[in-house]
Amino acid sequence: MDKDNMILQPIKIGNKVAPNRIAINAMECCDADADGNPSERTYERYEKLFEGSPGLINLEAITVQYDYISREHQLSIMPHNAKALEKFVQHLRKINPDIVFVMQLTHSGEISEPNFSKRCRVTEQPLYGYEDAELIGADEVDKIIDMFVESSKIAHAVGADGVDLKFCHGYLGSQILRPFNSHNWKYGGSWENRSRFAFDMTEKVVKAVNDPNFLVGSKVSIFEGFPGGQGTAGPDSSLMDLTESIDLIKGLEERGSQYILQSAGSPSHTLALSQTDRNIPDHGYFHHYFQWVCKQNLKPETVVIGSDYTIFRDGRGTKFQAVAPEKNTLWFWGDKNIREGVVDMVCLGRQSFADPYLPKKLMEGRENEIKWCTACDHCIEFLIRQEPVGCSTWNPPYTKRMQEIRAEKGVLKEKHT
């Protein structure tokens, strides 16, 4: 690959400099210890990612509390985790001190798992499929904002470069922001009310941490893809209307966000939009449009990190139509979109499981050695089953575990391709 490719060039994010423009998305993996601290599995995953030398790594959906969680073995960031997280960060910095390392803070809300947690909702009418979620009010949401602030202070104290305040993928931030949250209350009804959660939280985090070198940003679902979801025209409308999504990212920027991590979809409902299905890879192009919308509406210095680049891989192995394979690769679209002002960085999720060393291999001209994600989505199946997550195509222990799951569930064996 050409050394001048833009995905290999450094970029300034706030007062930090990422050595290249490849980011690793926050990927939940169900492998924390009983106290929500990094386990040996967690260490192993992130050691490989740091050895792989991307520009930025976003630590997976780390919960600000344990009353409402979606993963049984989910990382947490509360006072009792501070010592373990500090040790974790220091260890990884020794492997590669140049990577920008942020932590994605989350609250699961209605998509918490009732088998070991509680579910809460913010809408009087529950979203279909979440009728068992308990309704919470403004006082509880106020407390949750305080939890995000406290966790941000912990992230700063343990040595992280910043936080990603999560407003995407159907978690609590999405639930409050989406038009479906239509009844009138402090955090619902009008856009002014629904956006208050994100805007107040960002303001409070920036003020509480009070460090110009600490990055504050958010991952945002620009369009969730179902009626009443983020980026739709109303509480029961299926029409795409990005007015509120644009106002959201501009408002976050005004309140101190230095980056926006663009995403789309809600994995519990519109998985193929949040991470493109290999049988309908063209959804990957939608993300380019959402990235362009972000860039068009933000200041040049606000970094837009674009999701869903895994699907383009090396131009082969997916069912794209009408485009020559050599013009449909990760490095082709990454370079083109950065040069043309569509996006500033490209983010990899599933691909980081398949080959955490991809950035290093690209920098060393070894792209022919890359283990490409096949978009089989077995990693998502592991997540849904509350199993430790890894690549069943390229990582033998996870291959074996997927075979065991198939046998346990009576599912026919699938050929890994």
PDB file of C-alpha atoms in Angstrom, residues 54-187:
ATOM      1  CA  PRO A  54      -3.573   1.983  15.523  1.00  0.00           C
ATOM      2  CA  GLY A  55      -3.919   5.728  16.057  1.00  0.00           C
ATOM      3  CA  LEU A  56      -6.753   5.483  18.592  1.00  0.00           C
ATOM      4  CA  ILE A  57      -8.329   2.741  20.698  1.00  0.00           C
ATOM      5  CA  ASN A  58     -11.767   3.123  22.266  1.00  0.00           C
ATOM      6  CA  LEU A  59     -12.121   0.911  25.347  1.00  0.00           C
ATOM      7  CA  GLU A  60     -15.330  -1.069  25.039  1.00  0.00           C
ATOM      8  CA  ALA A  61     -18.668   0.022  26.545  1.00  0.00           C
ATOM      9  CA  ILE A  62     -17.565   0.277  30.173  1.00  0.00           C
ATOM     10  CA  THR A  63     -20.538   0.737  32.481  1.00  0.00           C
ATOM     11  CA  VAL A  64     -20.869   3.618  34.947  1.00  0.00           C
ATOM     12  CA  GLN A  65     -22.947   1.444  37.314  1.00  0.00           C
ATOM     13  CA  TYR A  66     -24.080  -2.163  37.794  1.00  0.00           C
ATOM     14  CA  ASP A  67     -27.835  -1.910  38.387  1.00  0.00           C
ATOM     15  CA  TYR A  68     -28.617  -1.924  34.660  1.00  0.00           C
ATOM     16  CA  ILE A  69     -26.141  -3.846  32.511  1.00  0.00           C
ATOM     17  CA  SER A  70     -26.399  -5.751  29.253  1.00  0.00           C
ATOM     18  CA  ARG A  71     -23.382  -8.050  29.753  1.00  0.00           C
ATOM     19  CA  GLU A  72     -22.901 -10.326  32.748  1.00  0.00           C
ATOM     20  CA  HIS A  73     -19.117  -9.891  32.686  1.00  0.00           C
ATOM     21  CA  GLN A  74     -19.039  -6.227  31.695  1.00  0.00           C
ATOM     22  CA  LEU A  75     -16.182  -3.864  32.494  1.00  0.00           C
ATOM     23  CA  SER A  76     -17.165  -1.142  34.951  1.00  0.00           C
ATOM     24  CA  ILE A  77     -15.699   2.216  35.890  1.00  0.00           C
ATOM     25  CA  MET A  78     -16.617   3.037  39.458  1.00  0.00           C
ATOM     26  CA  PRO A  79     -14.448   3.969  42.458  1.00  0.00           C
ATOM     27  CA  HIS A  80     -13.722   0.333  43.310  1.00  0.00           C
ATOM     28  CA  ASN A  81     -12.324  -0.198  39.780  1.00  0.00           C
ATOM     29  CA  ALA A  82      -9.886   2.722  39.835  1.00  0.00           C
ATOM     30  CA  LYS A  83      -6.799   0.847  41.031  1.00  0.00           C
ATOM     31  CA  ALA A  84      -7.262  -2.014  38.563  1.00  0.00           C
ATOM     32  CA  LEU A  85      -7.905   0.360  35.669  1.00  0.00           C
ATOM     33  CA  GLU A  86      -4.835   2.420  36.494  1.00  0.00           C
ATOM     34  CA  LYS A  87      -2.689  -0.730  36.466  1.00  0.00           C
ATOM     35  CA  PHE A  88      -4.306  -1.737  33.149  1.00  0.00           C
ATOM     36  CA  VAL A  89      -3.629   1.619  31.485  1.00  0.00           C
ATOM     37  CA  GLN A  90      -0.038   1.767  32.728  1.00  0.00           C
ATOM     38  CA  HIS A  91       0.622  -1.742  31.415  1.00  0.00           C
ATOM     39  CA  LEU A  92      -0.711  -0.888  27.960  1.00  0.00           C
ATOM     40  CA  ARG A  93       1.207   2.399  27.810  1.00  0.00           C
ATOM     41  CA  LYS A  94       4.437   0.419  28.222  1.00  0.00           C
ATOM     42  CA  ILE A  95       3.567  -1.544  25.073  1.00  0.00           C
ATOM     43  CA  ASN A  96       2.782   1.540  22.985  1.00  0.00           C
ATOM     44  CA  PRO A  97       2.756   5.033  24.554  1.00  0.00           C
ATOM     45  CA  ASP A  98       1.750   6.810  21.333  1.00  0.00           C
ATOM     46  CA  ILE A  99      -1.813   5.492  20.929  1.00  0.00           C
ATOM     47  CA  VAL A 100      -4.683   7.793  21.905  1.00  0.00           C
ATOM     48  CA  PHE A 101      -6.646   5.727  24.434  1.00  0.00           C
ATOM     49  CA  VAL A 102     -10.211   6.729  25.328  1.00  0.00           C
ATOM     50  CA  MET A 103     -12.881   4.937  27.342  1.00  0.00           C
ATOM     51  CA  GLN A 104     -16.464   4.564  26.161  1.00  0.00           C
ATOM     52  CA  LEU A 105     -18.822   5.141  29.101  1.00  0.00           C
ATOM     53  CA  THR A 106     -22.256   3.578  28.907  1.00  0.00           C
ATOM     54  CA  HIS A 107     -25.559   2.826  30.617  1.00  0.00           C
ATOM     55  CA  SER A 108     -27.665   0.047  29.097  1.00  0.00           C
ATOM     56  CA  GLY A 109     -31.156   1.252  30.076  1.00  0.00           C
ATOM     57  CA  GLU A 110     -33.899  -0.786  28.433  1.00  0.00           C
ATOM     58  CA  ILE A 111     -31.489  -3.191  26.727  1.00  0.00           C
ATOM     59  CA  SER A 112     -30.108  -4.408  30.047  1.00  0.00           C
ATOM     60  CA  GLU A 113     -30.320  -8.188  30.443  1.00  0.00           C
ATOM     61  CA  PRO A 114     -33.099  -9.176  32.895  1.00  0.00           C
ATOM     62  CA  ASN A 115     -31.546 -12.572  33.644  1.00  0.00           C
ATOM     63  CA  PHE A 116     -28.955 -10.877  35.869  1.00  0.00           C
ATOM     64  CA  SER A 117     -29.917  -7.195  35.868  1.00  0.00           C
ATOM     65  CA  LYS A 118     -32.864  -4.814  35.814  1.00  0.00           C
ATOM     66  CA  ARG A 119     -34.279  -2.985  32.831  1.00  0.00           C
ATOM     67  CA  CYS A 120     -35.328   0.643  32.872  1.00  0.00           C
ATOM     68  CA  ARG A 121     -37.079   2.768  30.291  1.00  0.00           C
ATOM     69  CA  VAL A 122     -37.637   6.483  29.883  1.00  0.00           C
ATOM     70  CA  THR A 123     -40.794   6.320  27.744  1.00  0.00           C
ATOM     71  CA  GLU A 124     -44.337   5.922  29.087  1.00  0.00           C
ATOM     72  CA  GLN A 125     -45.031   3.544  26.204  1.00  0.00           C
ATOM     73  CA  PRO A 126     -42.324   0.864  26.132  1.00  0.00           C
ATOM     74  CA  LEU A 127     -40.547   0.160  22.875  1.00  0.00           C
ATOM     75  CA  TYR A 128     -41.790  -3.099  21.364  1.00  0.00           C
ATOM     76  CA  GLY A 129     -40.005  -6.016  23.004  1.00  0.00           C
ATOM     77  CA  TYR A 130     -39.110  -4.146  26.186  1.00  0.00           C
ATOM     78  CA  GLU A 131     -42.425  -4.186  28.004  1.00  0.00           C
ATOM     79  CA  ASP A 132     -40.759  -5.522  31.165  1.00  0.00           C
ATOM     80  CA  ALA A 133     -38.605  -2.410  31.620  1.00  0.00           C
ATOM     81  CA  GLU A 134     -39.449  -0.210  34.620  1.00  0.00           C
ATOM     82  CA  LEU A 135     -40.174   3.463  34.014  1.00  0.00           C
ATOM     83  CA  ILE A 136     -37.687   5.884  35.573  1.00  0.00           C
ATOM     84  CA  GLY A 137     -38.035   9.644  35.960  1.00  0.00           C
ATOM     85  CA  ALA A 138     -35.985  12.807  35.944  1.00  0.00           C
ATOM     86  CA  ASP A 139     -34.451  12.294  39.397  1.00  0.00           C
ATOM     87  CA  GLU A 140     -33.003   8.942  38.370  1.00  0.00           C
ATOM     88  CA  VAL A 141     -31.680  10.372  35.091  1.00  0.00           C
ATOM     89  CA  ASP A 142     -30.047  13.231  37.007  1.00  0.00           C
ATOM     90  CA  LYS A 143     -28.249  10.638  39.136  1.00  0.00           C
ATOM     91  CA  ILE A 144     -27.126   8.766  36.020  1.00  0.00           C
ATOM     92  CA  ILE A 145     -25.602  11.960  34.604  1.00  0.00           C
ATOM     93  CA  ASP A 146     -23.696  12.338  37.874  1.00  0.00           C
ATOM     94  CA  MET A 147     -22.458   8.751  37.441  1.00  0.00           C
ATOM     95  CA  PHE A 148     -21.087   9.590  33.989  1.00  0.00           C
ATOM     96  CA  VAL A 149     -19.339  12.631  35.446  1.00  0.00           C
ATOM     97  CA  GLU A 150     -17.814  10.606  38.283  1.00  0.00           C
ATOM     98  CA  SER A 151     -16.678   7.886  35.879  1.00  0.00           C
ATOM     99  CA  SER A 152     -15.113  10.507  33.583  1.00  0.00           C
ATOM    100  CA  LYS A 153     -13.098  11.800  36.526  1.00  0.00           C
ATOM    101  CA  ILE A 154     -11.956   8.233  37.232  1.00  0.00           C
ATOM    102  CA  ALA A 155     -10.963   7.766  33.564  1.00  0.00           C
ATOM    103  CA  HIS A 156      -8.878  10.930  33.809  1.00  0.00           C
ATOM    104  CA  ALA A 157      -7.302   9.870  37.097  1.00  0.00           C
ATOM    105  CA  VAL A 158      -6.274   6.408  35.856  1.00  0.00           C
ATOM    106  CA  GLY A 159      -4.504   7.828  32.814  1.00  0.00           C
ATOM    107  CA  ALA A 160      -6.936   7.582  29.906  1.00  0.00           C
ATOM    108  CA  ASP A 161      -6.639  10.249  27.211  1.00  0.00           C
ATOM    109  CA  GLY A 162     -10.375  10.895  27.169  1.00  0.00           C
ATOM    110  CA  VAL A 163     -13.907   9.542  27.235  1.00  0.00           C
ATOM    111  CA  ASP A 164     -16.584   8.641  24.724  1.00  0.00           C
ATOM    112  CA  LEU A 165     -19.979   9.514  26.202  1.00  0.00           C
ATOM    113  CA  LYS A 166     -22.138   6.938  24.446  1.00  0.00           C
ATOM    114  CA  PHE A 167     -25.222   8.213  22.578  1.00  0.00           C
ATOM    115  CA  CYS A 168     -25.726   5.359  20.143  1.00  0.00           C
ATOM    116  CA  HIS A 169     -26.847   1.779  19.479  1.00  0.00           C
ATOM    117  CA  GLY A 170     -29.997   1.739  21.588  1.00  0.00           C
ATOM    118  CA  TYR A 171     -28.343   2.329  24.958  1.00  0.00           C
ATOM    119  CA  LEU A 172     -29.783   4.860  27.398  1.00  0.00           C
ATOM    120  CA  GLY A 173     -28.407   7.854  25.501  1.00  0.00           C
ATOM    121  CA  SER A 174     -30.224   6.750  22.347  1.00  0.00           C
ATOM    122  CA  GLN A 175     -33.406   5.996  24.276  1.00  0.00           C
ATOM    123  CA  ILE A 176     -33.581   9.544  25.609  1.00  0.00           C
ATOM    124  CA  LEU A 177     -32.561  11.258  22.359  1.00  0.00           C
ATOM    125  CA  ARG A 178     -34.855   9.452  19.922  1.00  0.00           C
ATOM    126  CA  PRO A 179     -38.224  10.987  18.916  1.00  0.00           C
ATOM    127  CA  PHE A 180     -39.988   7.914  20.331  1.00  0.00           C
ATOM    128  CA  ASN A 181     -39.351   9.506  23.747  1.00  0.00           C
ATOM    129  CA  SER A 182     -42.351  11.722  23.030  1.00  0.00           C
ATOM    130  CA  HIS A 183     -44.127  12.347  26.343  1.00  0.00           C
ATOM    131  CA  ASN A 184     -43.418  15.705  27.947  1.00  0.00           C
ATOM    132  CA  TRP A 185     -40.994  15.590  30.887  1.00  0.00           C
ATOM    133  CA  LYS A 186     -37.589  17.025  31.783  1.00  0.00           C
ATOM    134  CA  TYR A 187     -35.793  14.689  29.371  1.00  0.00           C
TER     135      TYR A 187
END
